[in-house]
PDB file of C-alpha atoms in Angstrom:
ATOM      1  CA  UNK A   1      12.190   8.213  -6.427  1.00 58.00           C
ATOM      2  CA  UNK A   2      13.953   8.126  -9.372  1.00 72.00           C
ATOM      3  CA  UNK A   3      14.967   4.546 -10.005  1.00 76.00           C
ATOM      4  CA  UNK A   4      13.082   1.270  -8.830  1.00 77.00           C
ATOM      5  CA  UNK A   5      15.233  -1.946  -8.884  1.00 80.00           C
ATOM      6  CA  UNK A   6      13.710  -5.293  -7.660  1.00 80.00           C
ATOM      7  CA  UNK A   7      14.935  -7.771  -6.036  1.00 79.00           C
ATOM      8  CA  UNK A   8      13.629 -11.033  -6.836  1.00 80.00           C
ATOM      9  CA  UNK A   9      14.292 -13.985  -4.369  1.00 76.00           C
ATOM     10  CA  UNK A  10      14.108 -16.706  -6.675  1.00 81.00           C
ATOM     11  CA  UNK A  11      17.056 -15.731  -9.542  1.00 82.00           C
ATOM     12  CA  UNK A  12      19.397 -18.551  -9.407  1.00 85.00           C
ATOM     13  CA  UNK A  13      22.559 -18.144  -8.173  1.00 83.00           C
ATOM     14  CA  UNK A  14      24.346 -16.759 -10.836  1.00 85.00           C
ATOM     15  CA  UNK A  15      21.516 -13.892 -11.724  1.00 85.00           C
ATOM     16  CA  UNK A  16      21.800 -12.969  -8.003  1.00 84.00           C
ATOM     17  CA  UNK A  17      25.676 -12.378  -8.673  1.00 85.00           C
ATOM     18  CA  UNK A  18      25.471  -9.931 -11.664  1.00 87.00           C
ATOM     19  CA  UNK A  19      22.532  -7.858  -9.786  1.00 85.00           C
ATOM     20  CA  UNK A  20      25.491  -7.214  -6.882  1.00 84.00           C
ATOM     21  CA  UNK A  21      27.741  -6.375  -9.295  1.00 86.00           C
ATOM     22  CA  UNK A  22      25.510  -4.088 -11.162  1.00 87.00           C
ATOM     23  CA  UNK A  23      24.628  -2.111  -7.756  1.00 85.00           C
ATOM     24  CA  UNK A  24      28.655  -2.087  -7.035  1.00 86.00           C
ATOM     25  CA  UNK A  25      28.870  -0.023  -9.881  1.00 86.00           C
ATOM     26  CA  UNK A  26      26.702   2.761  -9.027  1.00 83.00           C
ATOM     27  CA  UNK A  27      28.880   2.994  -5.959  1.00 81.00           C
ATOM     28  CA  UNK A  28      26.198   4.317  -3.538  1.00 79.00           C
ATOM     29  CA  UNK A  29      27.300   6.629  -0.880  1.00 75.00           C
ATOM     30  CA  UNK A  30      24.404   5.100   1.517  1.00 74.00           C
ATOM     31  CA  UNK A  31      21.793   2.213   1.719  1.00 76.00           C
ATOM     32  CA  UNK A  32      19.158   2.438   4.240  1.00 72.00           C
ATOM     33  CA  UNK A  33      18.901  -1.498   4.762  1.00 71.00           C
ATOM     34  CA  UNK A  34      15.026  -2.108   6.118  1.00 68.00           C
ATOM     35  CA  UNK A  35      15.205  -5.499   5.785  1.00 68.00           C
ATOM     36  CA  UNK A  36      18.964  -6.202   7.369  1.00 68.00           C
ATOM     37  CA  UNK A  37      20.307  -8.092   4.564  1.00 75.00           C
ATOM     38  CA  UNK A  38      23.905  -8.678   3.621  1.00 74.00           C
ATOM     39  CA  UNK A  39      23.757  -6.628   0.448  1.00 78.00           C
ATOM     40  CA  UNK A  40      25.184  -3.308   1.556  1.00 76.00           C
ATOM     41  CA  UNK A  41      28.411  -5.069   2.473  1.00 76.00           C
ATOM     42  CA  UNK A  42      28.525  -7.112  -0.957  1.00 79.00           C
ATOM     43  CA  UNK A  43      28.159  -3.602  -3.509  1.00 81.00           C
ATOM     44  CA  UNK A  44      30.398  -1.801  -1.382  1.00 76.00           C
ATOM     45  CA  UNK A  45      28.787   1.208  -0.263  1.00 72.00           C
ATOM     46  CA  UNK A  46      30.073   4.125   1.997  1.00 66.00           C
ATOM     47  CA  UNK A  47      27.603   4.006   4.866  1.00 64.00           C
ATOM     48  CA  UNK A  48      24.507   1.558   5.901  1.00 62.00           C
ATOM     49  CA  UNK A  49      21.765   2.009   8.674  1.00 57.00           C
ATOM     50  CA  UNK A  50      22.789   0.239  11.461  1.00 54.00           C
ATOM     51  CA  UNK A  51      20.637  -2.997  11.895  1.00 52.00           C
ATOM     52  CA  UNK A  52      20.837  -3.141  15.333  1.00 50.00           C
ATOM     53  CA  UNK A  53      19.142   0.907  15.711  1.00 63.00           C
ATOM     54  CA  UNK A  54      15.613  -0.549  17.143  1.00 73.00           C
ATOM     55  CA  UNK A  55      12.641   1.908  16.652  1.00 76.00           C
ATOM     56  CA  UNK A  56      10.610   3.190  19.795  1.00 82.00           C
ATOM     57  CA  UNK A  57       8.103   0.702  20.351  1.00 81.00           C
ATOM     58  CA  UNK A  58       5.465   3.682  20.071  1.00 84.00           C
ATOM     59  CA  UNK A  59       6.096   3.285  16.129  1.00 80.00           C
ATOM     60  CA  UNK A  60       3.637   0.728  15.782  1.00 76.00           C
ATOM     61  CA  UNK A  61       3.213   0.724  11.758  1.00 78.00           C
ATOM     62  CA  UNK A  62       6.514   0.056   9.523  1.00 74.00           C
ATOM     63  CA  UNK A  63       6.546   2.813   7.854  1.00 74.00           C
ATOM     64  CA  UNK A  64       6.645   4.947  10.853  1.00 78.00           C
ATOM     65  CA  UNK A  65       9.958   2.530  11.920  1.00 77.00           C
ATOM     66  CA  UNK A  66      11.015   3.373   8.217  1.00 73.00           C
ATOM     67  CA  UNK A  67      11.230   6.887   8.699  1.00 76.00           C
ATOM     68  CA  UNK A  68      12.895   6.892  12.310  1.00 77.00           C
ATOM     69  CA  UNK A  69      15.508   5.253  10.664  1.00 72.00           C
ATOM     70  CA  UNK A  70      15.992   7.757   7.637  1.00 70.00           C
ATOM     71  CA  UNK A  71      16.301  10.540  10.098  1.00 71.00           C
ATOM     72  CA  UNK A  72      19.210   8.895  12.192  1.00 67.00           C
ATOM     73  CA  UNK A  73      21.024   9.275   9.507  1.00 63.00           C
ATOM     74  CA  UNK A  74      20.130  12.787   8.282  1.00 60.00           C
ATOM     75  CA  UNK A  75      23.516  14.164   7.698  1.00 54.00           C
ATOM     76  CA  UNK A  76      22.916  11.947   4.386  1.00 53.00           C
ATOM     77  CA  UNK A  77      20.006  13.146   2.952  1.00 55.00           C
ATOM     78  CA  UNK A  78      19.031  16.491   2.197  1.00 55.00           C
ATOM     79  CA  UNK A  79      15.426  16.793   3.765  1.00 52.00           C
ATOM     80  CA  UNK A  80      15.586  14.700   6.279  1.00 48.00           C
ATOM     81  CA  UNK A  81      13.386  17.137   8.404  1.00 49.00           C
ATOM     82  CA  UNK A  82      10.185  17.144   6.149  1.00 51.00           C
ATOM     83  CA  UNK A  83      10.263  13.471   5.645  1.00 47.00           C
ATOM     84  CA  UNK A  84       6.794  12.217   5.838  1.00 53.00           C
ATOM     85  CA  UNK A  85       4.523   9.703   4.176  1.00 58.00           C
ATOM     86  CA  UNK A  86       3.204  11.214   0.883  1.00 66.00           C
ATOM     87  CA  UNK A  87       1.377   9.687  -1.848  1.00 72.00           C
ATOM     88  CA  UNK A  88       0.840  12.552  -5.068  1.00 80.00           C
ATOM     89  CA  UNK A  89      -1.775  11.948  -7.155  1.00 87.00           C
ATOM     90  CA  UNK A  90      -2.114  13.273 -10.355  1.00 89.00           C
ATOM     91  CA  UNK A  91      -5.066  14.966 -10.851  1.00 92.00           C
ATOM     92  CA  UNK A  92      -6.196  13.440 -13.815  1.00 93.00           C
ATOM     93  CA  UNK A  93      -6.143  10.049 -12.108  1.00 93.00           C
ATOM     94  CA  UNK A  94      -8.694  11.979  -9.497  1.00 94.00           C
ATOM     95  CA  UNK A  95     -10.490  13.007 -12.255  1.00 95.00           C
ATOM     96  CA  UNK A  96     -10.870   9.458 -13.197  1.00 94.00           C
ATOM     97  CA  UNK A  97     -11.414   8.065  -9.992  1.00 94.00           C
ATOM     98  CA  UNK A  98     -14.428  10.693  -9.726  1.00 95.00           C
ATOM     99  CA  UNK A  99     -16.215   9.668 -12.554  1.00 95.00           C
ATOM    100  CA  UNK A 100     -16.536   6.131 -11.425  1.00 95.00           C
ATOM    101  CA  UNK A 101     -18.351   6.992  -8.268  1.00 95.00           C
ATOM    102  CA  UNK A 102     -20.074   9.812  -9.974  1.00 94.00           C
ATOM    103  CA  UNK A 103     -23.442  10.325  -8.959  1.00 92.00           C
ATOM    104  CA  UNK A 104     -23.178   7.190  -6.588  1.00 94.00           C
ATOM    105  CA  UNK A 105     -21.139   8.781  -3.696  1.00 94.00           C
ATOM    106  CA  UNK A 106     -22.308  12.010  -2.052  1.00 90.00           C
ATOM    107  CA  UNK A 107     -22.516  13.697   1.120  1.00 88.00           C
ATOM    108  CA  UNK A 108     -25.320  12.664   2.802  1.00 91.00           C
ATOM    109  CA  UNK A 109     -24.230   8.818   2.630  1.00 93.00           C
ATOM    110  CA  UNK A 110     -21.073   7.466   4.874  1.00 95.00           C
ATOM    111  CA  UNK A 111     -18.353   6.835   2.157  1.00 96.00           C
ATOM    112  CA  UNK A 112     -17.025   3.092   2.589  1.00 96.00           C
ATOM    113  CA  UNK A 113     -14.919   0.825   0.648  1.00 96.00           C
ATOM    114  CA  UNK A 114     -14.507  -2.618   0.997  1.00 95.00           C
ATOM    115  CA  UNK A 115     -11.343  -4.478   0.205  1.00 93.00           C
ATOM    116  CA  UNK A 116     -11.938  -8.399   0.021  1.00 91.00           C
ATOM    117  CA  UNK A 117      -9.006  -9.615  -1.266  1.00 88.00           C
ATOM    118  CA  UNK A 118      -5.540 -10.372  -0.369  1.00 84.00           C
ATOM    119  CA  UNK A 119      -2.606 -11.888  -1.788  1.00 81.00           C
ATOM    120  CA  UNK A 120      -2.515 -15.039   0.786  1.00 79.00           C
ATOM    121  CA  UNK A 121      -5.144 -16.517   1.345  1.00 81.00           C
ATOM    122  CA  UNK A 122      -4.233 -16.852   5.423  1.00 82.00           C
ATOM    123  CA  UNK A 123      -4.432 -13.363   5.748  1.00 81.00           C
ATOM    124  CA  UNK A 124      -7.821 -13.515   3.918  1.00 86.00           C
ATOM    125  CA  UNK A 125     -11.070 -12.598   6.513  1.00 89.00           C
ATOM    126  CA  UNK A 126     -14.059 -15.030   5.415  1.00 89.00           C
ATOM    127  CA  UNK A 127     -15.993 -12.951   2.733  1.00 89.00           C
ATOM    128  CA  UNK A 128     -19.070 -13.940   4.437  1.00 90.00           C
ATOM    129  CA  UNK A 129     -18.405 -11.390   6.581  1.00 92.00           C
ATOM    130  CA  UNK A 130     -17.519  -8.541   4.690  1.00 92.00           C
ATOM    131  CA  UNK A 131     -20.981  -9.570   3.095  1.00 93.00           C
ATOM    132  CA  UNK A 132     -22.188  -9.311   6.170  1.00 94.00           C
ATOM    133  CA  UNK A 133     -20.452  -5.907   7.286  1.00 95.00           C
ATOM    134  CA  UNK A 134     -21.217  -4.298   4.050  1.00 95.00           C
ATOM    135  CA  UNK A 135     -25.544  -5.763   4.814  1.00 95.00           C
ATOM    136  CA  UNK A 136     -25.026  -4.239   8.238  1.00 95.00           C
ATOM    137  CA  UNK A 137     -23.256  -0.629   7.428  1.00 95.00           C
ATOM    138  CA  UNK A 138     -26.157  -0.328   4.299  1.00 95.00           C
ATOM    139  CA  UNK A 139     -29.101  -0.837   6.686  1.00 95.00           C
ATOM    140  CA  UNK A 140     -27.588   0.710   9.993  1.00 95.00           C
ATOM    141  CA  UNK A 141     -25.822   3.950   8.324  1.00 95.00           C
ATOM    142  CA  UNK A 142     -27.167   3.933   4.532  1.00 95.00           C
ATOM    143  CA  UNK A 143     -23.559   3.673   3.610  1.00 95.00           C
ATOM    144  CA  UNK A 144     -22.570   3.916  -0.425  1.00 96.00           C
ATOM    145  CA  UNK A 145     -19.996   1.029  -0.630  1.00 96.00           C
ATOM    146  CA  UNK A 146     -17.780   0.816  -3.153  1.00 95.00           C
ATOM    147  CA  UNK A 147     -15.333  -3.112  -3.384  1.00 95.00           C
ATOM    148  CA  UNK A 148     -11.966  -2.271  -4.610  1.00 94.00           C
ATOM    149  CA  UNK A 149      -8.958  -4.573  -5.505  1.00 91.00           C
ATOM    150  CA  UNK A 150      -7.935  -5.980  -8.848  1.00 89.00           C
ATOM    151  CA  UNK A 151      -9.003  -7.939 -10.972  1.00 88.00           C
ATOM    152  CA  UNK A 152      -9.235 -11.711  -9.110  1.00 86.00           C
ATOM    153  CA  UNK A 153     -11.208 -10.033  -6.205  1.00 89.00           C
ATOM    154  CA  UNK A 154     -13.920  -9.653  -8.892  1.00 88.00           C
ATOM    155  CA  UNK A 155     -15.106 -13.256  -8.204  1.00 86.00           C
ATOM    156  CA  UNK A 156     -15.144 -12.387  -4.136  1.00 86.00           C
ATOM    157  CA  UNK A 157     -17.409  -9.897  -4.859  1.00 90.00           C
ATOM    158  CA  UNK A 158     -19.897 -11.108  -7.572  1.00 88.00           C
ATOM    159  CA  UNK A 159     -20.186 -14.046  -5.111  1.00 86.00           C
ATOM    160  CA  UNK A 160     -22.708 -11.756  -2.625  1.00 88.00           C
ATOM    161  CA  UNK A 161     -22.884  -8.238  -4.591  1.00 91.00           C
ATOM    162  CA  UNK A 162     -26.551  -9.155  -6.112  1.00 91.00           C
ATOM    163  CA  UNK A 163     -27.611  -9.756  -2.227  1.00 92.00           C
ATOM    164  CA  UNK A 164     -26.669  -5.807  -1.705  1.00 94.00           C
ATOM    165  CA  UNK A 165     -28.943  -2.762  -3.451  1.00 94.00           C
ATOM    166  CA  UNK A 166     -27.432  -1.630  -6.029  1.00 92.00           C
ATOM    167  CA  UNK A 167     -27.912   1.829  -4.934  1.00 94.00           C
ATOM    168  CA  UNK A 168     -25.662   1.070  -1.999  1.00 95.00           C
ATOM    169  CA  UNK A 169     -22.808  -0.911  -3.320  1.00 95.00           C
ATOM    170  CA  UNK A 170     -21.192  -0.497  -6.453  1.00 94.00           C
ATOM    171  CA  UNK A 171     -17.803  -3.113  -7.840  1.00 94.00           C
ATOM    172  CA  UNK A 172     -14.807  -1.255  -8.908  1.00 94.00           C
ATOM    173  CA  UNK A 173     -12.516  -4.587  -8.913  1.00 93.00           C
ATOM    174  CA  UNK A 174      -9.849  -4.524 -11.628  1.00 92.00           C
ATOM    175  CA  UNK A 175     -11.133  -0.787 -12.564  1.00 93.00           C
ATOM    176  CA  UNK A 176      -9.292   1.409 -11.035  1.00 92.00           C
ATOM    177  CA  UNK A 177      -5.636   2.419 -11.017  1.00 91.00           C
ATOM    178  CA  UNK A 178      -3.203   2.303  -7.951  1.00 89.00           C
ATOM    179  CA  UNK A 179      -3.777   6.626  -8.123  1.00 91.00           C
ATOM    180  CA  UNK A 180      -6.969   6.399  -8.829  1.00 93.00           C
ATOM    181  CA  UNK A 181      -7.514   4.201  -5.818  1.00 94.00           C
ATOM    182  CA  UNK A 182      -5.869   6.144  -3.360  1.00 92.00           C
ATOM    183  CA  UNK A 183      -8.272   9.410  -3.992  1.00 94.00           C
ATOM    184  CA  UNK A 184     -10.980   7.316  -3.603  1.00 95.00           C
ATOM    185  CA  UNK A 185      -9.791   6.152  -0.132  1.00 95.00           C
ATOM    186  CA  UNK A 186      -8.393   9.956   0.282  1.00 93.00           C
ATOM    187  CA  UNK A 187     -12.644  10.398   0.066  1.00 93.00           C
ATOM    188  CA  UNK A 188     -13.603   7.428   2.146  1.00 95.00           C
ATOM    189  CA  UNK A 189     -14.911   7.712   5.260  1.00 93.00           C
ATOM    190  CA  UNK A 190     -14.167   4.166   6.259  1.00 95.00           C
ATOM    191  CA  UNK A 191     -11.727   1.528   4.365  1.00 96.00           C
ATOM    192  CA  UNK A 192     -12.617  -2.378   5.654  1.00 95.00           C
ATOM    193  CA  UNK A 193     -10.187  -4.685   4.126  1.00 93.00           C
ATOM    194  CA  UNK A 194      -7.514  -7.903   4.461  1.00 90.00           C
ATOM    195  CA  UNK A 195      -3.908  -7.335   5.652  1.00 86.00           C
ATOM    196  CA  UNK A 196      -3.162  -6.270   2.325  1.00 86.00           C
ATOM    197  CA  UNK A 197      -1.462  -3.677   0.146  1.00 85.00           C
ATOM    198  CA  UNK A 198      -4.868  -1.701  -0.090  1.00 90.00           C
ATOM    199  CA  UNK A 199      -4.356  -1.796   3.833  1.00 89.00           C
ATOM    200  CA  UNK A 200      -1.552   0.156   3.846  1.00 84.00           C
ATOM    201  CA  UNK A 201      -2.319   2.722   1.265  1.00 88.00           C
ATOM    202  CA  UNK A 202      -5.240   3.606   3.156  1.00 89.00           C
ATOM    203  CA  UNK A 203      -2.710   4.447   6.185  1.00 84.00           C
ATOM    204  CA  UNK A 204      -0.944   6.155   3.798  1.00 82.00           C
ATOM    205  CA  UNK A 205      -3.938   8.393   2.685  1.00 86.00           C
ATOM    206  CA  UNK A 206      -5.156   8.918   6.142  1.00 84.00           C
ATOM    207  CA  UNK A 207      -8.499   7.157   5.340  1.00 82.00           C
TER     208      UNK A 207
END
């Protein structure tokens, strides 16, 4: 990726107008459209995925639907072929992620983390029971849990992380990066969370 541009819904009218017109400049030879919107035809661009392509309904996850589209249209991109879902991590950030489970993870323990959190709150699971999972997994497996997420899951957490042995469940809210994160769930044998962003990364990882 070498450019990220975002798109935020709520510019007012007349911010939404110069971020067409600064698109129509780069003159793009394709947009791959996921969402179906009308903004391929307002920058002008030389060829669009076709909204009405439908992936197999075997492609369950979105990303997987993503990537079917990508590859019918091929002839546009140069390695189509080896498309794939890939997440590099630096290896500094592993080295990071490593030392904050140093000493705690190992093994001869099942390696689970816990993600409470969630951006809205309907897509939120009660965190009684991921109290209650996490009591469960420690007693039944003698699971090392760590609880990721950022920094306002912290208070999810503290709210039943004294009931758990500390030798058996460790916070990492708001300490870890996004890279940093993803090794650990590359290590994990389990990831319990919310429809959330965490979620998907794990997919992406292949926790």
């Amino acid at each position: 990726v070498e450019k990220v541009i975002p798109f935020r819904k709520k510019m007012s009218l007349h911010k939404q107008l110069d971020f067409l017109i600064s698109l129509r400049k780069n003159r793009y030879d394709l947009v791959a459209d996921f969402k179906n919107t009308l903004i391929p035809f307002f920058i002008g661009v030389k060829k669009i995925t076709v909204s009405a392509q439908k992936p197999p309904s075997a492609l369950e996850h979105r990303c997987h639907q993503h990537l079917w589209k990508l590859k019918k249209i091929k002839n546009f991109l140069k390695n189509a072929d080896t498309l794939d879902k890939t997440y590099p991590i630096p290896e500094n950030e592993k080295q990071r992620a490593r030392q904050l489970v140093a000493g705690f993870w190992n093994p001869s323990h099942p390696k689970i983390v816990i993600a409470a959190g969630a951006k809205s709150d309907i897509k939120k699971w009660p965190t009684s029971y991921f109290f209650k999972v996490a009591q469960l997994a420690i007693q039944e497996l003698g699971a090392k849990i760590i609880f990721a997420g950022d920094h306002r899951d912290a208070q999810l957490v503290q709210g039943f992380l004294p009931l758990l042995p500390k030798e058996h469940a460790r916070d990492l809210t708001g300490k870890t990066s996004l890279p940093g994160l993803a090794h650990l769930l590359q290590e994990a044998s389990l990831l319990i969370s919310n429809d959330s962003a965490i979620m998907h990364m794990g997919w992406l990882v292949d926790t």
